[in-house]
mmCIF file of N, CA and C in Angstrom:
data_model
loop_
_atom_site.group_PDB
_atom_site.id
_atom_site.type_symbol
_atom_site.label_atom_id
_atom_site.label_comp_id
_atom_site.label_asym_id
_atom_site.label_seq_id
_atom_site.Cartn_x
_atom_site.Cartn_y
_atom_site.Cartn_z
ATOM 1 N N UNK A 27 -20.561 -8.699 -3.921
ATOM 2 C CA UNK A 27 -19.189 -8.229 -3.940
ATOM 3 C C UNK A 27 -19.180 -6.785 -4.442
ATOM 4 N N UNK A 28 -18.418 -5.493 -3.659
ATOM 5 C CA UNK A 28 -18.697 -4.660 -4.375
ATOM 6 C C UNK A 28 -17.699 -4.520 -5.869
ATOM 7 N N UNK A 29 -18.256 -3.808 -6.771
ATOM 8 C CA UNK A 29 -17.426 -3.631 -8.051
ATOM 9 C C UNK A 29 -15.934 -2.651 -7.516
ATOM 10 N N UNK A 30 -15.919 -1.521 -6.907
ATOM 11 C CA UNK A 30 -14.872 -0.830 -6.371
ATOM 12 C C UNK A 30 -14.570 -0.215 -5.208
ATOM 13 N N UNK A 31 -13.664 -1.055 -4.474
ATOM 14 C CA UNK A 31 -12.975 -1.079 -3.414
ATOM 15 C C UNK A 31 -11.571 -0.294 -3.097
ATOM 16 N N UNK A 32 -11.553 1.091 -2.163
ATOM 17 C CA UNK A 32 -10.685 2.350 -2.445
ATOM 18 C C UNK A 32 -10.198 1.844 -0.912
ATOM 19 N N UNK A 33 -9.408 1.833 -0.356
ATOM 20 C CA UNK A 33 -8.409 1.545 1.118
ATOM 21 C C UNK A 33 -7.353 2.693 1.590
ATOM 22 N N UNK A 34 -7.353 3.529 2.294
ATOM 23 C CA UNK A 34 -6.061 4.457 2.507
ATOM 24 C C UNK A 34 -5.550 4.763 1.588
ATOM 25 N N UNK A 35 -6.054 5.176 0.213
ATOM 26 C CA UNK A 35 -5.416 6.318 -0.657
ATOM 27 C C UNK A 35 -4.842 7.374 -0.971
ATOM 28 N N UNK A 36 -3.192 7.533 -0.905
ATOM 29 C CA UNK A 36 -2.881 8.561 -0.460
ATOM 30 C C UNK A 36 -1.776 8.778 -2.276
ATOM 31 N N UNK A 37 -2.073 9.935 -2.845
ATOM 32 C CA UNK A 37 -0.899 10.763 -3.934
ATOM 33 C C UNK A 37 -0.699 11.871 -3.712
ATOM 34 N N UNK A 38 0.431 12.159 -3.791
ATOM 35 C CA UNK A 38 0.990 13.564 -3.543
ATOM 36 C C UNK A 38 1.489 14.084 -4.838
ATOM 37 N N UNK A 39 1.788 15.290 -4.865
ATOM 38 C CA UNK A 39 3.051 15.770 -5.664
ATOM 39 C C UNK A 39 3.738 16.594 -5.684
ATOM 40 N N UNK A 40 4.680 16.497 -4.937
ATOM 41 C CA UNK A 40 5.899 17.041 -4.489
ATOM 42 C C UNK A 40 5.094 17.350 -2.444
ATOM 43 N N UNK A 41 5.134 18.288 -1.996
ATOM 44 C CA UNK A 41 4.713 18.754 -1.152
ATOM 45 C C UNK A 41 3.026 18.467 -0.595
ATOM 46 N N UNK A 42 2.423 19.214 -2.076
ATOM 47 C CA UNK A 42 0.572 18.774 -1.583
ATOM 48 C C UNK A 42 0.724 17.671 -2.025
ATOM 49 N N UNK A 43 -0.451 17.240 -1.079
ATOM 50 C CA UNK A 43 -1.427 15.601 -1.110
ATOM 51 C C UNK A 43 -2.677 16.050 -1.926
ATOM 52 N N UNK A 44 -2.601 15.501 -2.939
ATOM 53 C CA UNK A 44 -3.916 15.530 -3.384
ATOM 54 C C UNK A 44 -4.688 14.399 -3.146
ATOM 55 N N UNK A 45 -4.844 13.367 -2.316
ATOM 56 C CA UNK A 45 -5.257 12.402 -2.066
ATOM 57 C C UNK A 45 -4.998 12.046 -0.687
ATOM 58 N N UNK A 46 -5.351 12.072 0.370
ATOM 59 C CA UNK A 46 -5.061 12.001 1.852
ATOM 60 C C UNK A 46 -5.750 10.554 2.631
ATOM 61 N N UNK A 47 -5.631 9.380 2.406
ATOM 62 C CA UNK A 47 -6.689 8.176 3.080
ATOM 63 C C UNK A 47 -7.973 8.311 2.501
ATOM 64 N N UNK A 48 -7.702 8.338 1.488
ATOM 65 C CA UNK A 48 -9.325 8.091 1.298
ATOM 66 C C UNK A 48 -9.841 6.410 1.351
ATOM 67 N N UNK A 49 -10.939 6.265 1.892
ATOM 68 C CA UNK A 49 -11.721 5.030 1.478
ATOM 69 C C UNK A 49 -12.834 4.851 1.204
ATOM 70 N N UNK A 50 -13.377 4.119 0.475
ATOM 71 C CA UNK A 50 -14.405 4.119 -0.506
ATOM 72 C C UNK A 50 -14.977 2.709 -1.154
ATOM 73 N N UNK A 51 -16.031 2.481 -0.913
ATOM 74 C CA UNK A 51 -16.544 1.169 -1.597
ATOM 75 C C UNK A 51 -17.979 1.999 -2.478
ATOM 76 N N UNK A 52 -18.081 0.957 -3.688
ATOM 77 C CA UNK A 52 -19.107 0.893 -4.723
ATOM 78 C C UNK A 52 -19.676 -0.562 -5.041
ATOM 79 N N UNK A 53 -21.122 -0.467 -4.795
ATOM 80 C CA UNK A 53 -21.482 -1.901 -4.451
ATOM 81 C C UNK A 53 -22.109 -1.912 -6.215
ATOM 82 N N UNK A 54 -22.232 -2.809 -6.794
ATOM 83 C CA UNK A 54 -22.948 -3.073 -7.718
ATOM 84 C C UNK A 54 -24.242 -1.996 -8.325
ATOM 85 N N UNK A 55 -24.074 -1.259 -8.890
ATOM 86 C CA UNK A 55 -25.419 -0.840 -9.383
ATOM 87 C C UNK A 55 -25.711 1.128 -8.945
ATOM 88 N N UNK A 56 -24.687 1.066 -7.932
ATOM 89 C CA UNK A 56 -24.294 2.342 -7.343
ATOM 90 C C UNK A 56 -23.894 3.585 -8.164
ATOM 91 N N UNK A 57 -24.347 4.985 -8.521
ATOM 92 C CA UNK A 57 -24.175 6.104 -9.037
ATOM 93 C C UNK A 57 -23.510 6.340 -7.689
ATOM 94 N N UNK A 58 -22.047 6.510 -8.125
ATOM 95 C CA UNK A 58 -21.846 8.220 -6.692
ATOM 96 C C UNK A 58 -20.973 9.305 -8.208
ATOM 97 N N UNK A 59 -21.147 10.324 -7.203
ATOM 98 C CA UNK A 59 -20.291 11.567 -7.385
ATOM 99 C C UNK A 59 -19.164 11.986 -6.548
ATOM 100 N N UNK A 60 -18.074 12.497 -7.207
ATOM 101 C CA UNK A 60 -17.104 12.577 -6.641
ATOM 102 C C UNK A 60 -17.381 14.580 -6.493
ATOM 103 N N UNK A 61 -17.528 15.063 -5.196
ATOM 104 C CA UNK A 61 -17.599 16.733 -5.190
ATOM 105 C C UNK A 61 -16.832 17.270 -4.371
ATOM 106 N N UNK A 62 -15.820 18.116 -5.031
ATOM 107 C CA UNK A 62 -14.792 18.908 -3.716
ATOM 108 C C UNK A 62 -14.404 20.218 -4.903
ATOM 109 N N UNK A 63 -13.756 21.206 -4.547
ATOM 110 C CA UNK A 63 -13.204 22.182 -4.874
ATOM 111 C C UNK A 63 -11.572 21.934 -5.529
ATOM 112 N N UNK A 64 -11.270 23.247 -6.593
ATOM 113 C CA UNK A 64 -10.356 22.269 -7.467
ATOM 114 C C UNK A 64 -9.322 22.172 -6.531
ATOM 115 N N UNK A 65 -8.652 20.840 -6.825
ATOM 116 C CA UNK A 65 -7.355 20.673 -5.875
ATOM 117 C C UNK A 65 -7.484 19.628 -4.894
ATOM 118 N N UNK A 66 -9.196 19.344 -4.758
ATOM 119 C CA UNK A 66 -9.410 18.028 -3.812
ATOM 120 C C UNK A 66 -8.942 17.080 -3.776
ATOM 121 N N UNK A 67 -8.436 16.586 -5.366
ATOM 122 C CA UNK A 67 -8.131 15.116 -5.536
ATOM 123 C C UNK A 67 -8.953 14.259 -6.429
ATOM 124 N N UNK A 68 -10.227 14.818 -7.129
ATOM 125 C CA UNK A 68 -11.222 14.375 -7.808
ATOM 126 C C UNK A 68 -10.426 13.238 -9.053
ATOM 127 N N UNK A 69 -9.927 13.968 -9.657
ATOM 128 C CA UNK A 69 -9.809 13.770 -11.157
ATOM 129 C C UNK A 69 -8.223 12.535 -10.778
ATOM 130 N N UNK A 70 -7.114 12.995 -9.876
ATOM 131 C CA UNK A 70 -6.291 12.149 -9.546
ATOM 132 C C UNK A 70 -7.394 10.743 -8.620
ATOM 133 N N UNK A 71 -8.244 10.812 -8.100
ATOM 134 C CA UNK A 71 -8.746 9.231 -7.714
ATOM 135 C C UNK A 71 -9.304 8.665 -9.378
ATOM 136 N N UNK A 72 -9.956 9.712 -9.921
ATOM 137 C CA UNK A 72 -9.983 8.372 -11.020
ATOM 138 C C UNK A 72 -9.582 8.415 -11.153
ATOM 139 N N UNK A 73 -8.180 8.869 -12.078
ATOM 140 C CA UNK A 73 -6.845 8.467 -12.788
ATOM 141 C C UNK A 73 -6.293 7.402 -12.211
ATOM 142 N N UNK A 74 -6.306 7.084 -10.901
ATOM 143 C CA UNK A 74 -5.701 5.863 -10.205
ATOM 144 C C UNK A 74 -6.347 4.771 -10.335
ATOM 145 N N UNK A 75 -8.111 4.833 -9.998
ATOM 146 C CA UNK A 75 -8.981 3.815 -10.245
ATOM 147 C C UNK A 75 -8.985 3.750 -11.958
ATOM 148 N N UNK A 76 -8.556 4.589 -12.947
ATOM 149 C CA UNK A 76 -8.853 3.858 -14.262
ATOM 150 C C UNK A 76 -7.209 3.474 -15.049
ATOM 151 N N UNK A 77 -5.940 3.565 -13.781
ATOM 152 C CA UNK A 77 -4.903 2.634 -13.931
ATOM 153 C C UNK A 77 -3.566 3.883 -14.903
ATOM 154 N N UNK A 78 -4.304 4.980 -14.789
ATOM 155 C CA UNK A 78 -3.433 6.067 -15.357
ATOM 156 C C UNK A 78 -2.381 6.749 -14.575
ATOM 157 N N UNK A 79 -2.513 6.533 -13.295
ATOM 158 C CA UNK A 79 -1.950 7.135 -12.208
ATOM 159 C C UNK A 79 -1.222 5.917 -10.990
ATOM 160 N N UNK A 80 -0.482 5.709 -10.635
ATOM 161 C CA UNK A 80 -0.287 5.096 -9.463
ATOM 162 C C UNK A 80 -0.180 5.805 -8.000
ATOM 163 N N UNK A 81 -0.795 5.131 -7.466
ATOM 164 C CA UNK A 81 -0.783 6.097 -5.835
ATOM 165 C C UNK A 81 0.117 5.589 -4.911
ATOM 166 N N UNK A 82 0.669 6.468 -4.235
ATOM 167 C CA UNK A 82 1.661 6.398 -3.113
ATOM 168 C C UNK A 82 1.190 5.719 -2.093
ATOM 169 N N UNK A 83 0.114 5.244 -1.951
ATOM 170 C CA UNK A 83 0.145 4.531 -0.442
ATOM 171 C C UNK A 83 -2.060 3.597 -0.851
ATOM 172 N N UNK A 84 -2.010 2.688 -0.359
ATOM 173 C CA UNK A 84 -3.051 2.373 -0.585
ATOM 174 C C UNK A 84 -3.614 0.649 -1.382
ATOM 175 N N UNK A 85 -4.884 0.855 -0.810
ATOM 176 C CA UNK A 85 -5.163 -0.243 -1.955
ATOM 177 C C UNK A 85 -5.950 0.089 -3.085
ATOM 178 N N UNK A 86 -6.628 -0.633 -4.261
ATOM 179 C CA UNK A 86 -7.721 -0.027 -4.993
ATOM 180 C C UNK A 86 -8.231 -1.503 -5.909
ATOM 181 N N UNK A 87 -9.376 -1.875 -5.715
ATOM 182 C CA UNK A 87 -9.359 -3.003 -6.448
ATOM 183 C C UNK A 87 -10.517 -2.602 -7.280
ATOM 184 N N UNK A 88 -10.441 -2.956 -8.618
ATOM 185 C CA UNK A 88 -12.239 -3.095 -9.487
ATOM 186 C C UNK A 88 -12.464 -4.497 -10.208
ATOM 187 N N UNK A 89 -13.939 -4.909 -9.495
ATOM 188 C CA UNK A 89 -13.768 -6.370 -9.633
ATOM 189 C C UNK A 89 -13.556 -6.989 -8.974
ATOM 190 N N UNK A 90 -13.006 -6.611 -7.696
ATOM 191 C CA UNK A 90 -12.163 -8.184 -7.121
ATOM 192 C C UNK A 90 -10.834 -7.647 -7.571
ATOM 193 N N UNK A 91 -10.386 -7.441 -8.823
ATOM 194 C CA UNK A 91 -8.821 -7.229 -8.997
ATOM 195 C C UNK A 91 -7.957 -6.028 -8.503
ATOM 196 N N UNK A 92 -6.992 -6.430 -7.599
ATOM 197 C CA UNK A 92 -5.923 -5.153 -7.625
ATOM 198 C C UNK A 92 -5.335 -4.644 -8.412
ATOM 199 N N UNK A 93 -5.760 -3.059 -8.785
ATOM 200 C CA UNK A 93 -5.094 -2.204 -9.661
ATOM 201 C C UNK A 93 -3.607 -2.156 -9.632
ATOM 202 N N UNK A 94 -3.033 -2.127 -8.408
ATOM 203 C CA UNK A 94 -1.583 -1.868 -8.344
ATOM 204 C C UNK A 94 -1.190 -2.604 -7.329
ATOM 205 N N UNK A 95 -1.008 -4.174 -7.436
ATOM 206 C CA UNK A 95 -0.482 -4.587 -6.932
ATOM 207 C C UNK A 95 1.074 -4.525 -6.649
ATOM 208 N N UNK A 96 1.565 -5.204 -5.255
ATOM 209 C CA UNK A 96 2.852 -4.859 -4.884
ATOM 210 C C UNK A 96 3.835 -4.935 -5.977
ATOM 211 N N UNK A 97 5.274 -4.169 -6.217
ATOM 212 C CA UNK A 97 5.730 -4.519 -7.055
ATOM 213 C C UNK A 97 5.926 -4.277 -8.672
ATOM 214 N N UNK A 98 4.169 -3.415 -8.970
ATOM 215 C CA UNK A 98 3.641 -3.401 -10.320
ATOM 216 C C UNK A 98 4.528 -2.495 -10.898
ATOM 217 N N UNK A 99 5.045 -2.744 -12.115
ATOM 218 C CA UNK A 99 5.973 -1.921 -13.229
ATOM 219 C C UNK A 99 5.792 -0.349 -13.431
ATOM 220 N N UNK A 100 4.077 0.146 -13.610
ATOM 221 C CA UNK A 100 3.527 1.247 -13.919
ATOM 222 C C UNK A 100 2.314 1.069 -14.493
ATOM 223 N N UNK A 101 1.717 2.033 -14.561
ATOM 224 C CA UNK A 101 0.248 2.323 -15.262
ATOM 225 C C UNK A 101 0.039 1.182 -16.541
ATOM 226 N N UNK A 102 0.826 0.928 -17.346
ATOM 227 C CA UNK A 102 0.665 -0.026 -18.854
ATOM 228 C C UNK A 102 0.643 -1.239 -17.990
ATOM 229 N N UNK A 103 0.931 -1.745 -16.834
ATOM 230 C CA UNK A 103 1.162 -2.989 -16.603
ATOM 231 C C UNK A 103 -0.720 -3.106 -15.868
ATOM 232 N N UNK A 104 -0.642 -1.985 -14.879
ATOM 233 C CA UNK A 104 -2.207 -2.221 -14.243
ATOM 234 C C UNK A 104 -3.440 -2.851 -14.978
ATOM 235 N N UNK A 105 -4.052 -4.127 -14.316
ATOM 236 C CA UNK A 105 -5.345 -4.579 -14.845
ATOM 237 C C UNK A 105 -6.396 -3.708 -14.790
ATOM 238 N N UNK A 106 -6.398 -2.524 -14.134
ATOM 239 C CA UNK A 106 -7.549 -1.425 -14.640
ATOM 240 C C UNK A 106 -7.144 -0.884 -15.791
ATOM 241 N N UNK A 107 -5.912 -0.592 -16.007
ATOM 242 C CA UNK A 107 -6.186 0.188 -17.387
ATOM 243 C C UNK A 107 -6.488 -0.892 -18.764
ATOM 244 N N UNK A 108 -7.166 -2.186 -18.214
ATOM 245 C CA UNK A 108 -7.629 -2.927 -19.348
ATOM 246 C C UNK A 108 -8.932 -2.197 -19.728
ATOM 247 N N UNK A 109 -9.553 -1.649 -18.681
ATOM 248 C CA UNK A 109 -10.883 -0.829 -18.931
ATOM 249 C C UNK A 109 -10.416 -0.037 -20.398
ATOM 250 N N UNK A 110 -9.608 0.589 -20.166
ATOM 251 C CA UNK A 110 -9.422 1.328 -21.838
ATOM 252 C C UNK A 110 -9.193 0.699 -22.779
ATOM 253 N N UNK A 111 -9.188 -0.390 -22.563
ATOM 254 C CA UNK A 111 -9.265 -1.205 -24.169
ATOM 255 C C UNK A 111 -10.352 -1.537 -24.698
ATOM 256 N N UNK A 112 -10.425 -1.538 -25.944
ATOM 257 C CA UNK A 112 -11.815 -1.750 -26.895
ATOM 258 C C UNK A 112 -11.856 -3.324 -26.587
ATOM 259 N N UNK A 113 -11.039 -3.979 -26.632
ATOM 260 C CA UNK A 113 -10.901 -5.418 -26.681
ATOM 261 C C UNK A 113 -11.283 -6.445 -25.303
ATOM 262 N N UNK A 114 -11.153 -5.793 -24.673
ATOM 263 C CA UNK A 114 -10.869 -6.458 -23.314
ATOM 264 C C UNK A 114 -12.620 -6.164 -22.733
ATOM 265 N N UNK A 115 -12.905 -7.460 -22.022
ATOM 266 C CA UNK A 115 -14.038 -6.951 -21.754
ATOM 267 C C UNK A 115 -13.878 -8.053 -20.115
ATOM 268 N N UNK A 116 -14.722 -7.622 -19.009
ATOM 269 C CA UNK A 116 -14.764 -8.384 -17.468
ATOM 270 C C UNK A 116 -15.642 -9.877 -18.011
ATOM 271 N N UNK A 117 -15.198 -10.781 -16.984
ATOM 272 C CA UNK A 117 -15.568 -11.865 -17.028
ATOM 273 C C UNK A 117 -14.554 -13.417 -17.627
#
């Protein structure tokens, strides 16, 4: 199963897209790098994958779990931003 699963990722703000469809899988055990010039979208995909950000269009799961499922309140509600807890651990 991979650990993170990225589907048509799209955030904007206001006018620019800093995020345009992206998709993306991370299989278990996988180093990538994220490389573009400033303004690519780098730092807004993690913010979304670590539950700080919500994105306008897309899926994003880590684990198996959807970050922002339909409906979701905001960033405090997302099961990725359990990653920032000292407490919380997968499994």
């Amino acid at each position: 199963m991979p650990t993170v699963v990225v589907e048509g990722l799209r955030k904007s703000y206001g006018a620019l897209a800093a995020v345009d469809g992206l998709d993306l899988t991370i299989e278990a055990g996988e180093v990538i790098a994220l490389l573009g010039p400033n303004g690519a979208g780098k730092t807004t995909t993690v913010e979304i994958l670590e539950g700080y950000r919500k994105p306008d269009a897309g899926t994003v799961s880590v684990l198996g779990r959807p970050c922002w499922p339909a409906g979701s309140p905001g960033p405090s509600w997302s099961p990725c931003s359990r990653w920032r807890s000292s407490t919380w651990s997968p499994g």
